[in-house]
Amino acid sequence: MALLNRRHFLVGSASTLLGLGAGCGSGGSGSEPPSLAGYVLFNEPYGEGATASARIIAARPDGSDRKVVLDQHRLLSVSPDGALLEVQEATGTRNRLLFNTAGERQALLPALAESPTLNALPSAWSPDGQQLLYFSQILFPVPPPFQLTVLNRKGEVVRSVAKTNSWRYGWIGPTTVAWLDLTGTFRLDLNAGGTQLLSDNNAIQALSPDGNYLLAVEPAGASFQVVRQSVATNAKVPLLSGLNGATEARYSRDGRFILVTAVQSSGYVAVRIAASTLAVEATIALPTTGTLLAAPSVVWSPDFQSIAYHWTNVSDTPPSEHLELRGAVGTYSFARNNEPIAWL
C-alpha cells in the first residue's frame, strides 16, 4: 500500500479557502467549525484546458449566502453529522482528503493503487460517521478492477473488504458493509467476518439500511418496474410499474423512504415512497423539453420535500448544464455547470 506524497499537498497545493474562513493543517484554530446545515453543496468547474479546475460551493436553497468552501477541489461526500468533507484535488496528483467545514485538513486518504488522473467516486460513511467504505480503481485492471477498503477518520486502513466489478456499495448497520457485483449482492460483517451472498439478482440497485430488503429495476413486459425484494424469502413487491426505465432506486439514510429517479412516458420524475407502507408520497417532474438529465443527479432535501438535480439543456449550442431545485422550496436555477452533491 502506497501513500500519496504528503509534501505535495502541504507545500505544493495552491488551494485558497474563501467565505468560511481560511485554515491549513489539521490543528485548526480551536474554534468550532461553521455549520453548513441548510445549505446545498455542489461542485463548480471553471477554466479550460491546462487551467481547468473546480471549487466547492455552499449556498442556501434560494441561492443566497453563496460561499466558496474550498477552491481547487471537488466534493465527493459528507459525513453523516455534516462535520467532515471528503474531497479530491481538482488538479495535480488528485489526492483525496478529509477537511472540516472551516477548510482545515483533517486527513490524507491513501491512494491504494488508484490512477491520479481519475475522478474519484465518493466513499460510503458508516452510520456513526467513524469509518468510510472507500472505493478505488486498480491501475492495471485484471478483473475485477475495483477495490473496497474500510478506513477510519484518520485515513488509516482498517481492513480490505473485496475486489468488485461494480460501483454500488454501502453500510447496512454499524459494522456491516454490502456491495453489488455482476455476480450478485454481498455483505460482510466486519466483526464476525465471512462474506455472504444475499442475492444473485443482477438487477439489484440498493439495500435497505437494516439489510432486510433489496431494490431492483427489472423488465416487465415492454416496460420496467421497481420492486422491493425480501432478503429472507426473495418475495418481490412491485413499487413502480410501467416505466421506460429508472436511473436510480435507493433508500434514504434513515430507511424511512425509498427514493427513485425514473423515466415515465411524460419524462423524468423523482419519486418518494414511504418504506413502511410502500405508498407513493410525492412525485416531482423534472424538465423534459430540449433537455437531457445527467444521471444519477437527484439529491433530496433533509425533509424530503424538495430535490436538487443536475441537467443538460441540449437545445443550447453548445449544450448548457444547470443545477436546479424543485419542490416545496419552489423552483430555483443556480448558475450553469453545477453538480449537486449534498443538501444538509
PDB file of C-alpha atoms in Angstrom, residues 3-15 72-73 88-97 105 108 116:
ATOM      1  CA  LEU A   3       0.514   6.733   0.283  1.00  0.00           C
ATOM      2  CA  LEU A   4       0.428   9.781  -1.918  1.00  0.00           C
ATOM      3  CA  ASN A   5       3.121  12.385  -1.387  1.00  0.00           C
ATOM      4  CA  ARG A   6       2.088  14.342   1.714  1.00  0.00           C
ATOM      5  CA  ARG A   7       4.617  17.044   0.975  1.00  0.00           C
ATOM      6  CA  HIS A   8       2.896  17.831  -2.307  1.00  0.00           C
ATOM      7  CA  PHE A   9      -0.292  18.751  -0.503  1.00  0.00           C
ATOM      8  CA  LEU A  10       1.367  20.733   2.266  1.00  0.00           C
ATOM      9  CA  VAL A  11       3.603  22.908   0.144  1.00  0.00           C
ATOM     10  CA  GLY A  12       2.685  22.241  -3.475  1.00  0.00           C
ATOM     11  CA  SER A  13      -1.036  22.992  -3.492  1.00  0.00           C
ATOM     12  CA  ALA A  14      -2.257  26.493  -4.263  1.00  0.00           C
ATOM     13  CA  SER A  15      -5.657  25.916  -2.669  1.00  0.00           C
ATOM     14  CA  GLN A  72      -9.229  23.707  -6.483  1.00  0.00           C
ATOM     15  CA  HIS A  73     -11.036  20.689  -5.011  1.00  0.00           C
ATOM     16  CA  GLN A  88     -10.349  15.335  -4.167  1.00  0.00           C
ATOM     17  CA  GLU A  89      -7.824  17.797  -5.531  1.00  0.00           C
ATOM     18  CA  ALA A  90      -9.100  19.068  -8.875  1.00  0.00           C
ATOM     19  CA  THR A  91      -5.616  19.233 -10.408  1.00  0.00           C
ATOM     20  CA  GLY A  92      -2.179  17.690  -9.982  1.00  0.00           C
ATOM     21  CA  THR A  93      -1.935  14.308  -8.286  1.00  0.00           C
ATOM     22  CA  ARG A  94      -5.650  14.276  -7.346  1.00  0.00           C
ATOM     23  CA  ASN A  95      -5.077  13.487  -3.664  1.00  0.00           C
ATOM     24  CA  ARG A  96      -8.194  12.540  -1.717  1.00  0.00           C
ATOM     25  CA  LEU A  97      -8.522  14.155   1.702  1.00  0.00           C
ATOM     26  CA  ARG A 105      -7.317  19.465   6.578  1.00  0.00           C
ATOM     27  CA  LEU A 108      -4.934  12.432   3.725  1.00  0.00           C
ATOM     28  CA  PRO A 116      -4.225  10.055 -10.119  1.00  0.00           C
TER      29      PRO A 116
END
